[in-house]
XYZ file of C-alpha atoms in Angstrom:
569
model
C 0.000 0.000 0.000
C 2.231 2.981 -1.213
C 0.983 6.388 -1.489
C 2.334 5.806 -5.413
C -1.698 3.954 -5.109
C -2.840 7.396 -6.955
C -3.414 6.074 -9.989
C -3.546 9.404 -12.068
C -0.788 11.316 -12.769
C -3.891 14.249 -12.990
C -6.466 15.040 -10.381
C -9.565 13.363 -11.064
C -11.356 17.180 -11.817
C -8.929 16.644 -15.256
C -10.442 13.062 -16.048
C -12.746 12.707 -18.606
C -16.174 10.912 -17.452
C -18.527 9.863 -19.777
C -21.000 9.811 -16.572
C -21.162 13.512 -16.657
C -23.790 13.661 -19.538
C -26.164 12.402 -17.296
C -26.305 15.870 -15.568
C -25.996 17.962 -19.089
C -28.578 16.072 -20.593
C -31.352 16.498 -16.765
C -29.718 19.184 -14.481
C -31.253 21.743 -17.193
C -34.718 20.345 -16.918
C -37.300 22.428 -15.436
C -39.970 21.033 -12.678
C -42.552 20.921 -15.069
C -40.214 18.540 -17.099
C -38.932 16.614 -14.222
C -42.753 15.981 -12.919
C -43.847 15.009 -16.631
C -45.966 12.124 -16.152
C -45.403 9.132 -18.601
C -47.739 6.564 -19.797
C -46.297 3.177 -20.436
C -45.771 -0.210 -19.984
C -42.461 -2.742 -19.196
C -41.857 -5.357 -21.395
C -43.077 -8.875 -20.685
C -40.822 -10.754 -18.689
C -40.462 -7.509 -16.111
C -39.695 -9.132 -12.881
C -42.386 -7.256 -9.688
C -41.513 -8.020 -6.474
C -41.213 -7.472 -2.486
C -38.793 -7.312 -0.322
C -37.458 -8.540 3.566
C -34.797 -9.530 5.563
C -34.148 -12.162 8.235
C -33.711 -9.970 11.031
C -36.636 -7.712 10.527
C -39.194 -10.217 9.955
C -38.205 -13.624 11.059
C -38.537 -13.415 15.189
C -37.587 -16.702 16.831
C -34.380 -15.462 17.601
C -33.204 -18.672 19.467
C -35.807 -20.939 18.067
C -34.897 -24.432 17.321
C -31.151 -24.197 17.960
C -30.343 -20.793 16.172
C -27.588 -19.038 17.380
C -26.971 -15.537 18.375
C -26.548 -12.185 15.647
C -24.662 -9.082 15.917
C -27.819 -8.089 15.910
C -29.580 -10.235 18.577
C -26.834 -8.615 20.869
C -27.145 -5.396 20.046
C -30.764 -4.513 20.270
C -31.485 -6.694 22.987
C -28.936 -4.579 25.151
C -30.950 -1.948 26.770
C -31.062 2.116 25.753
C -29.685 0.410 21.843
C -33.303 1.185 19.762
C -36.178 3.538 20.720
C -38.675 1.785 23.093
C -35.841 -0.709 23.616
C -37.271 -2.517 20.426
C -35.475 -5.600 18.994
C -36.204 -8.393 16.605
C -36.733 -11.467 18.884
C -40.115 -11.663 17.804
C -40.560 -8.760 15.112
C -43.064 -10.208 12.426
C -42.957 -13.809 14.047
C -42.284 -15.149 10.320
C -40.359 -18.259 11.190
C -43.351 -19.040 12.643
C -46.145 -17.937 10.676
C -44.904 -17.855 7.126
C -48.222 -19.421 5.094
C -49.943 -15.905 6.816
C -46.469 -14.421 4.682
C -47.297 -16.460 1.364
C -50.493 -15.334 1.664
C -50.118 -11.816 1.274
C -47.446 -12.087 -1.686
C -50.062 -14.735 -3.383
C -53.062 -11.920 -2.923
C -50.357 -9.101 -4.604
C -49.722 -11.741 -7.065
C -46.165 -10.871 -7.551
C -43.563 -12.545 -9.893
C -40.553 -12.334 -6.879
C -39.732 -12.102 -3.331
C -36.398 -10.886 -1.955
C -35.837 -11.992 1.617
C -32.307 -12.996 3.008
C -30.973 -16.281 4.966
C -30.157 -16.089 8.576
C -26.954 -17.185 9.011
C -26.591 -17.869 12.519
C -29.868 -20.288 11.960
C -28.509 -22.269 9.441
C -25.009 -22.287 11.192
C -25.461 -20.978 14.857
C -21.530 -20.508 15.235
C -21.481 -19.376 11.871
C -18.975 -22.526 11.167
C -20.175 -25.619 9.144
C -19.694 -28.009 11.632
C -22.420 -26.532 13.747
C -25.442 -27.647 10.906
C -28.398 -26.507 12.093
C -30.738 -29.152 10.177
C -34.051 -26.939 11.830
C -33.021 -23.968 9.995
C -32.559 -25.893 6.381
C -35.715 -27.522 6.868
C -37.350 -23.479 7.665
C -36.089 -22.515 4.330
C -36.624 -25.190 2.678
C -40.141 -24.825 3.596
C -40.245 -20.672 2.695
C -38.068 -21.862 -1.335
C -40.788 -24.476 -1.897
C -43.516 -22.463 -0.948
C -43.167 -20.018 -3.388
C -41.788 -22.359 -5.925
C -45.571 -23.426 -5.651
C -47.002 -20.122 -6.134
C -44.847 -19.708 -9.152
C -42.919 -16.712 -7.607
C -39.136 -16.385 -7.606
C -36.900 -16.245 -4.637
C -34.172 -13.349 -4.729
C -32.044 -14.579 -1.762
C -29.918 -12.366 0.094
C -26.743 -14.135 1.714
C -25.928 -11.697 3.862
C -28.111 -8.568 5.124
C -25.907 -7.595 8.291
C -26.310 -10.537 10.549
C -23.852 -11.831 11.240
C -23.125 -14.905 14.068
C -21.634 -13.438 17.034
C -19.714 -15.918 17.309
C -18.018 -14.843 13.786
C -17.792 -11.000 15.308
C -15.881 -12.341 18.194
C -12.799 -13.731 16.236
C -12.859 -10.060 14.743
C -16.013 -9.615 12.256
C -15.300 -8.315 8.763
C -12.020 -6.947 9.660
C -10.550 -10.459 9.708
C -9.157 -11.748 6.066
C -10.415 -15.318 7.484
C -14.240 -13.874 7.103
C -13.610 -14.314 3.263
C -12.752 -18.023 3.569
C -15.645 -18.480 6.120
C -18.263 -16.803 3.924
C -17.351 -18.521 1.346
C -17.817 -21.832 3.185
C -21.231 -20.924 3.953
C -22.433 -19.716 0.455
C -21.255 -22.689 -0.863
C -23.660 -24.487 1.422
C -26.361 -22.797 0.453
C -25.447 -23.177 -3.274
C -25.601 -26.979 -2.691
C -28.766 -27.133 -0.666
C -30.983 -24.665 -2.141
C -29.812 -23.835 -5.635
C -31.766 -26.643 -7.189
C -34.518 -24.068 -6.802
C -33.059 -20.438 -6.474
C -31.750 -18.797 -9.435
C -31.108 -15.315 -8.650
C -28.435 -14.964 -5.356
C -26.989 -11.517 -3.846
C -24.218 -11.946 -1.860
C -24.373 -8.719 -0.079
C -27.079 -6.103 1.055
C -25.463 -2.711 1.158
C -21.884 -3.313 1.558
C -21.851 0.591 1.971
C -23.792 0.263 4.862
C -21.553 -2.710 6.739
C -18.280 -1.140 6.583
C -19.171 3.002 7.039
C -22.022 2.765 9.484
C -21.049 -0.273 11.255
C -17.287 0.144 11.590
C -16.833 3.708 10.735
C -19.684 5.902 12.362
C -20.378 2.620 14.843
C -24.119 3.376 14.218
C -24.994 -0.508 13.446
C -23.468 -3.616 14.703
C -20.375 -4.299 15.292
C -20.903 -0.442 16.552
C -16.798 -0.030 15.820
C -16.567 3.714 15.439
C -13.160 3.907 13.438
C -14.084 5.834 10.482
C -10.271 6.626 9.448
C -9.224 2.908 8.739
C -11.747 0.325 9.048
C -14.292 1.005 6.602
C -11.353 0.552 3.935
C -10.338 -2.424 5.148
C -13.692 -4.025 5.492
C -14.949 -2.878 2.068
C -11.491 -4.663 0.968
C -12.321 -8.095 2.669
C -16.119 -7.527 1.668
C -15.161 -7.733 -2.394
C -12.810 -10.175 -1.727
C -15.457 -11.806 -0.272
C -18.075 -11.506 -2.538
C -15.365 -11.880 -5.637
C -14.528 -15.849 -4.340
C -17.959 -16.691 -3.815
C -18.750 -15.352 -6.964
C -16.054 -17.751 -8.288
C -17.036 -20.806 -6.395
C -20.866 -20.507 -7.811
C -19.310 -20.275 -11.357
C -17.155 -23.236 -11.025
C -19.096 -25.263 -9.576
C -22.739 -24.740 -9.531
C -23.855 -22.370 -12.785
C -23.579 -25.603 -15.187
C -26.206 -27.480 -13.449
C -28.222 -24.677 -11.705
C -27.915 -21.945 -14.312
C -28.563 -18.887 -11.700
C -27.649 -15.665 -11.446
C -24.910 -14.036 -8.797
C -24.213 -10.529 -7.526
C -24.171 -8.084 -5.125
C -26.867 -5.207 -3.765
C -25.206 -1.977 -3.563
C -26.828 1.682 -2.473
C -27.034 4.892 -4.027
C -28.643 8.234 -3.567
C -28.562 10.346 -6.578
C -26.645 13.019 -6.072
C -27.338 16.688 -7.653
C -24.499 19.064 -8.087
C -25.316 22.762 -6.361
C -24.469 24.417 -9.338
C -24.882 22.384 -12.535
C -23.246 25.212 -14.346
C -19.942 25.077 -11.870
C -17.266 22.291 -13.416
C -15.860 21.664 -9.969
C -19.377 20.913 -8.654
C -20.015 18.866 -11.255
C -17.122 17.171 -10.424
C -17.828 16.840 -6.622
C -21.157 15.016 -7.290
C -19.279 12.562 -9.596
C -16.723 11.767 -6.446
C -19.707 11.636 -4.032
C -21.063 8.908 -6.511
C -17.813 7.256 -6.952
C -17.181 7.389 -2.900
C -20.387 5.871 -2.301
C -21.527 3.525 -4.911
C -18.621 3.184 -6.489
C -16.182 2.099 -4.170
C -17.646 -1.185 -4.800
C -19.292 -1.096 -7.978
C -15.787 0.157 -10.052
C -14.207 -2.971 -8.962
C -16.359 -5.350 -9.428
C -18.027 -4.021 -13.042
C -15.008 -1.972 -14.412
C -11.624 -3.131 -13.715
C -11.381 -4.790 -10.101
C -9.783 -1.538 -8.344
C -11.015 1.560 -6.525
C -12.350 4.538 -8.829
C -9.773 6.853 -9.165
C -10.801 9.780 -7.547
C -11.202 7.689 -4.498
C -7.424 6.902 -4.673
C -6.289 9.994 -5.937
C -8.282 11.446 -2.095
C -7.616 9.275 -0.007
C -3.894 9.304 -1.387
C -3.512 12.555 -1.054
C -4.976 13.229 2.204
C -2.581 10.500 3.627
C 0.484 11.794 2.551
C -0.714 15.653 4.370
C -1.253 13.326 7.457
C 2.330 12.041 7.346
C 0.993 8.762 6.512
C 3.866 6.264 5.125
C 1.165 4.404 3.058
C -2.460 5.197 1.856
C -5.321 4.579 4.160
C -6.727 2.863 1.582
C -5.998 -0.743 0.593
C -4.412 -1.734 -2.651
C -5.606 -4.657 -4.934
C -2.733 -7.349 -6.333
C -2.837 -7.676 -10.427
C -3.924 -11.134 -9.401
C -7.124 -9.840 -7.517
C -8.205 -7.260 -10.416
C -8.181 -10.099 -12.629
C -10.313 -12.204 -9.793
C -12.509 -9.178 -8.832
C -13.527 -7.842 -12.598
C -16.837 -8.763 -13.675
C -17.940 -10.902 -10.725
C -21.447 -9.880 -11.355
C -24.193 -11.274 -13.432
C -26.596 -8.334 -13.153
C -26.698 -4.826 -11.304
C -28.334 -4.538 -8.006
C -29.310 -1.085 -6.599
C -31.308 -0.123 -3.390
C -32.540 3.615 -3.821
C -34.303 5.786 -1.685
C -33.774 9.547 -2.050
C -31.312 12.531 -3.982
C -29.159 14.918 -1.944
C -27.713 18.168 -3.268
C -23.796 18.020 -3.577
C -20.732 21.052 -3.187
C -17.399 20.950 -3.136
C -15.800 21.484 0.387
C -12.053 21.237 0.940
C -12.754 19.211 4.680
C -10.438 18.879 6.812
C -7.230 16.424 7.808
C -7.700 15.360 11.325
C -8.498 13.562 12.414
C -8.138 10.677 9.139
C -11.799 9.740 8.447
C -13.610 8.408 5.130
C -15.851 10.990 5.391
C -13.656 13.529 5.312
C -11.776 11.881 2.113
C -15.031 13.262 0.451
C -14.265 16.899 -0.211
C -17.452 17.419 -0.672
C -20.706 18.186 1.349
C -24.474 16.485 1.325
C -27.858 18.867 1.824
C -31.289 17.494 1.244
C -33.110 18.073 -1.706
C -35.577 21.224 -0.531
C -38.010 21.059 -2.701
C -39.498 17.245 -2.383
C -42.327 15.998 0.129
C -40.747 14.878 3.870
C -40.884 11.051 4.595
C -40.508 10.091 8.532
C -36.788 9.690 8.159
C -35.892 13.135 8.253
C -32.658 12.745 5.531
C -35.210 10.556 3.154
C -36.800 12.998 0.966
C -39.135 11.576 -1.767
C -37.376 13.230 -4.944
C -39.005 10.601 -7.365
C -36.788 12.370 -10.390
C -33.438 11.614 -8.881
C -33.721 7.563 -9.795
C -34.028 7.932 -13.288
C -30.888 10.025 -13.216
C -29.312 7.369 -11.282
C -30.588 4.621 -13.463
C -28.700 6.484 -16.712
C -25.699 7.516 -14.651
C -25.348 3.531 -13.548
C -25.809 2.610 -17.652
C -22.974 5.703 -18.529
C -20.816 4.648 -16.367
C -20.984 0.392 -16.400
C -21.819 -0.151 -19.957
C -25.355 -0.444 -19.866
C -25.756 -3.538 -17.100
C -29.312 -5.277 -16.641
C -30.294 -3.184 -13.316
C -32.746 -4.782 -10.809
C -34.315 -2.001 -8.355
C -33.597 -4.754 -5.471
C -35.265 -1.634 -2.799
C -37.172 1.187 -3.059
C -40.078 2.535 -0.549
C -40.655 5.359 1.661
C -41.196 5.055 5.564
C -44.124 6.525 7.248
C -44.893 6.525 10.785
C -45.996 4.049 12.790
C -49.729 5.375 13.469
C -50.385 5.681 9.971
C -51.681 2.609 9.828
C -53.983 1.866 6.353
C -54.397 4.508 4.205
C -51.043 5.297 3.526
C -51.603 8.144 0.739
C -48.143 9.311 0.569
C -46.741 5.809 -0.153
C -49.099 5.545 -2.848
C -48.063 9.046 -4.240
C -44.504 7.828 -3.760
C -44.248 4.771 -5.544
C -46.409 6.354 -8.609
C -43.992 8.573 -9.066
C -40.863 6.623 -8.358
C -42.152 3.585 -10.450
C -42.861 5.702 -13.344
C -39.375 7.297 -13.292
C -38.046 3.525 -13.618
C -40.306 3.313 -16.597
C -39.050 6.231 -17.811
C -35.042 5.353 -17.905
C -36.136 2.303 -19.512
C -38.951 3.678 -21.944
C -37.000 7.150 -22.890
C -33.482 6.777 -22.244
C -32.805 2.824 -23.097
C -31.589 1.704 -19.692
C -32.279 -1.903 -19.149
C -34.474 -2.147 -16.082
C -35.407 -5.699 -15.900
C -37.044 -5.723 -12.127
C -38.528 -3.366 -9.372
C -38.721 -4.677 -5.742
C -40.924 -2.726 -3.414
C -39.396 -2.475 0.035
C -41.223 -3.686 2.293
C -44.006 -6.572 2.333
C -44.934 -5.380 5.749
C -44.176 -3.635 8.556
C -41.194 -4.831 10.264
C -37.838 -4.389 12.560
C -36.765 -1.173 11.137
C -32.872 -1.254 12.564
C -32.272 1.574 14.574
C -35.691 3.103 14.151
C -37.694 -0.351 16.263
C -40.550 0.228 15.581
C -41.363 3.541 15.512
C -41.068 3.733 11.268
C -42.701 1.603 8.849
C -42.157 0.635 4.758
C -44.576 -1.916 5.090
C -47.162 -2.726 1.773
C -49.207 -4.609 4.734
C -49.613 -2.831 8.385
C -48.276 -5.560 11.267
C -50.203 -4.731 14.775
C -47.357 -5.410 16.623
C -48.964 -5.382 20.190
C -50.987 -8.460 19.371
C -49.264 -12.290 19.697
C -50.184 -13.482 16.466
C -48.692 -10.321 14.665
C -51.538 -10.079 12.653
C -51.339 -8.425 8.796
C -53.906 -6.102 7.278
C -53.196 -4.527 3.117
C -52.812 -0.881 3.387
C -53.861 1.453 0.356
C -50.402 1.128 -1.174
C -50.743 -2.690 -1.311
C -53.585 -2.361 -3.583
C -52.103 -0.061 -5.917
C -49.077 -1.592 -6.488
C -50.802 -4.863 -7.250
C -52.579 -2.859 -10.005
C -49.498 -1.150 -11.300
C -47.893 -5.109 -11.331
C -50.738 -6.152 -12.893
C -50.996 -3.755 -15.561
C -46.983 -3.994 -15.886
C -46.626 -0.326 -15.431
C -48.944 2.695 -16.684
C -51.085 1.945 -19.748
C -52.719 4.922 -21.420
C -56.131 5.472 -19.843
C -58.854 4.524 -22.847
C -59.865 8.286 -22.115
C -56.316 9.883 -22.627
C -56.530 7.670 -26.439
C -56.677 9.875 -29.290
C -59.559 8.084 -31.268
C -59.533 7.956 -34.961
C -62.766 6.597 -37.156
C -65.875 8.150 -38.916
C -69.343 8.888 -38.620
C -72.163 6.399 -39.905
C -73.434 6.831 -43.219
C -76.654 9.177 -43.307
C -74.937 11.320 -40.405
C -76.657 14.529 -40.215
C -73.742 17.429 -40.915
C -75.292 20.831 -40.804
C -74.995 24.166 -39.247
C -76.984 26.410 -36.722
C -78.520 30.639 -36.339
C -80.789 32.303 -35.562
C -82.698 35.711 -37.567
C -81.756 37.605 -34.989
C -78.269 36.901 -35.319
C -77.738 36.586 -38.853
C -79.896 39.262 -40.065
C -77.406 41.703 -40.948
C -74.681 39.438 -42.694
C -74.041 40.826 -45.600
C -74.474 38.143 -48.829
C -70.501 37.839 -48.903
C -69.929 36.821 -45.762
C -73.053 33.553 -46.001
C -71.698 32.111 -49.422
C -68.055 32.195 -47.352
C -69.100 30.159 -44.562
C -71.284 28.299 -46.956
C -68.351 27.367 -49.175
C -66.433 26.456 -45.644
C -69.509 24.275 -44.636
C -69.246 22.351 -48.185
C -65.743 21.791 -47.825
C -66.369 19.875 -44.499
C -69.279 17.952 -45.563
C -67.035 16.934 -48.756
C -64.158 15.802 -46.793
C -65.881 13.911 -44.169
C -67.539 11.975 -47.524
C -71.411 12.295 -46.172
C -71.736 15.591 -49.125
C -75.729 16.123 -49.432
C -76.434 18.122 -52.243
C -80.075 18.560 -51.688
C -79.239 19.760 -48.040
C -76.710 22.118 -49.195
C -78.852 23.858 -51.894
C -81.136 24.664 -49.146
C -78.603 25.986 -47.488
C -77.806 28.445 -50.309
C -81.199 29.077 -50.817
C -81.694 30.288 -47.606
């Protein structure tokens, strides 16, 4: 790792990106243009869907020999979540997952994303402690929907992680690649007779900046200087090797589909018509999504203005080496295109300026140079930093075609949280996936980006991390002070089975422009009165007589006798 890691003999402000048409060809568009509504329809074959995760939904936290999470510990340690909330029982889905198939058979959807537990399929996270009650749970959860004809999107790792793992050092131990590895090859072998589409990772971003860095989530590690480099760094390793061990072994006979689900806000310069801002919001971009994106879909390293920062502001610390990791010519090779498809999780746009921040202490965040506002103009949501700017994704759906050469993109999340006491009609979440579902239709419609799937996040009401239960994305409101947890469609649930079913936004039969003719015999004539007429001069009648024969002859109903009278008159 030597601070010679800056790739670019020019600052990244001096490198051409072909990305940057993405904000000359929107950033000039006015709000009438950005709130255009447009009527349309995805192809056949568009893949609908809802999502979950383990955590959130599952409950049974030490059911039938399942071992401990990161997260199990954290939010069951008191003062952690609001109301001193956790996910021991959340939705109760291990145990009541028919009541589950029965809401995505009654939205009729074509997929379900939800994620494995690893510490119930392995409680110490090692394969020698088989949990053969946890196979047999999703075994049950795969065939059920296999029934139903609706896909499984499986998640192998959304953030829970055995303890057990975290105690020998988490994600900042190079052994966790090995280990992972291990146990997606398990789950290649036992359940990939059936599921076809696999992400390795949920928000990558999310593990190594807010769980290591800012020491929001579990493992709650605040060092944001180091760590979350050196995570991210194990966590493509990571997902590189298993990518790897499904293609060498499994993709012959099971012929599925691997990759990883990243995050991105769109991000809107200040001042489209200021280069370095411009500039700023492609680095925010290329911090964010594409510190793991780059390498796995480009070339298997960092995006250059990441090393080009981070290089630089290590050397001004007195830094012998860059805080930021360097990738062997070997692992490019084994990192590059270790992806089958492009998974994104969006929620909202920020506004982006250039800042020069500051040196101490080290910190990713202040690698940036840049700073984040929210977007001013766009309805609230009950996450105060989650604005609904529906126009942002289809800028983020081009940029991600610009920059990564035009990758099938799944939406693998997108929803809007509302609080907790809204319970059924949920008008803003309706509003809010209108408008973000037909900016999806949009990019693919208008600008050619190849959206082949939308996931709605979330099927219900759930374990909503560091909010408890004081939030909600939920399709379906959960009463969580009853037992038996039970599930009721909100407004939003019934609209998005309608936009599924009618595969996007058809043109309303009263929006048609109609084209046809009158029957034959159709009466064409014209009205007065004497009062009004009785001072047209002779001149001005044969005009609009001649004007009244030219209609009747073009609309091929002419009636001489009728017209004569007319004249006559």
């Amino acid at each position: 790792m030597q601070l010679a890691h800056r790739a670019t003999s020019l600052p990244p402000s001096e490198v051409p990106s072909k990305s940057k048409i993405v904000w000359e060809k929107f950033s000039h568009q006015s709000k009438f243009q950005q709130k255009l509504y447009h009527y349309g329809t995805f192809p056949q074959g568009f893949s609908w869907g809802v999502s979950s995760s383990a955590y959130q939904i599952e409950g049974g936290w030490n059911a039938d020999g399942k071992g401990p999470s990161v997260w199990d510990t954290f939010a069951q340690k008191p003062g952690s979540i609001p109301g001193n909330a956790n996910g021991d029982v959340a939705c109760d889905s291990y145990h009541r997952f028919e009541e589950d198939l029965y809401m995505l058979r009654a939205l009729r959807v074509k997929s379900y994303r939800f994620s494995l537990s690893w510490s119930r399929i392995f409680p110490d996270g090692l394969r020698t402690s088989l949990n053969y009650k946890g196979v047999e749970y999703y075994n049950r959860v795969i065939d059920g929907l296999a029934a139903n004809n609706i896909t499984p999107m499986v998640t192998l790792y959304h953030w829970d992680l055995p303890q057990a793992l975290q105690n020998l050092g988490g994600w900042e131990n190079t052994d966790m690649i090995d280990i992972f590895n291990d146990f997606c090859d398990f789950c290649f072998a036992t359940f990939g007779d059936r599921v076809k589409f696999w992400m390795t990772f949920n928000q990558p971003y999310t593990i190594a900046w807010s769980g290591y860095g800012l020491g929001q989530v579990p493992p709650n590690i605040k060092n944001p200087g180091i760590a979350p480099y050196r995570v991210a760094h194990n966590l493509i390793k990571a997902h590189a090797k298993v990518y790897h061990t499904y293609d060498d072994k499994y993709r012959k006979s099971q012929g599925g589909l691997v990759s990883i689900t990243l995050s991105a806000d769109w991000v809107e310069p200040k001042d489209v018509n200021v280069l370095r801002e411009v500039v700023a919001a492609d680095r925010a971009l290329q911090f964010k999504l594409g510190w793991f994106a780059h390498p796995i879909f480009k070339n298997g390293d960092y995006p250059d203005a990441m090393k080009w920062q981070v290089g630089n502001k290590s050397e001004l610390q007195d830094l012998r080496e860059t805080r930021l990791p360097l990738f062997t010519e070997e692992e490019k090779s084994f990192i590059k295109g270790t992806a089958d498809v492009f998974c994104v999780n969006h929620y909202t746009t920020k506004i982006v300026s250039h800042v020069t921040a500051r040196l101490s202490p080290p910190s990713y965040e202040h690698d940036w140079d840049f700073s984040e506002s929210e977007e001013g103009d766009s309805p609230t949501t009950a996450i105060s930093n989650q604005r609904a700017v529906a126009w942002g994704l289809r800028r983020l759906l081009n940029w991600i075609k610009e920059e990564y050469g035009n990758p099938d993109i799944y939406i693998t999340e997108n929803g809007v949280a509302t609080d907790m006491k809204t319970t059924f009609d949920d008008i803003n979440r309706v509003f809010y996936y209108k408008t973000y579902v037909n900016e999806a239709l949009k990019a693919h419609n208008l600008d050619g980006v190849n959206v082949k799937g939308y996931i709605a996040a979330s099927l219900m009401d759930s374990f909503e991390w560091v909010s408890g239960y004081t939030v909600g994305f939920g399709l379906h409101h959960v009463d969580f002070t009853y037992p038996n947890r039970p599930r009721t469609p909100k407004r939003s649930a019934h609209y998005y089975y309608h936009v599924m079913k009618d595969n996007g936004f058809p043109l309303p039969n009263d929006e048609k422009i109609l084209y046809g003719e009158f029957p034959n015999f159709f009466n064409w004539s014209t009205a007065s009165s004497s009062y009004q007429v009785r001072n047209i001069n002779t001149f001005t009648l044969l005009r609009n007589s001649c004007c009244l024969f030219q209609l009747l002859s073009l609309s091929g109903h002419f009636n001489k006798y009728r017209l004569t009278r007319v004249l006559d008159t």
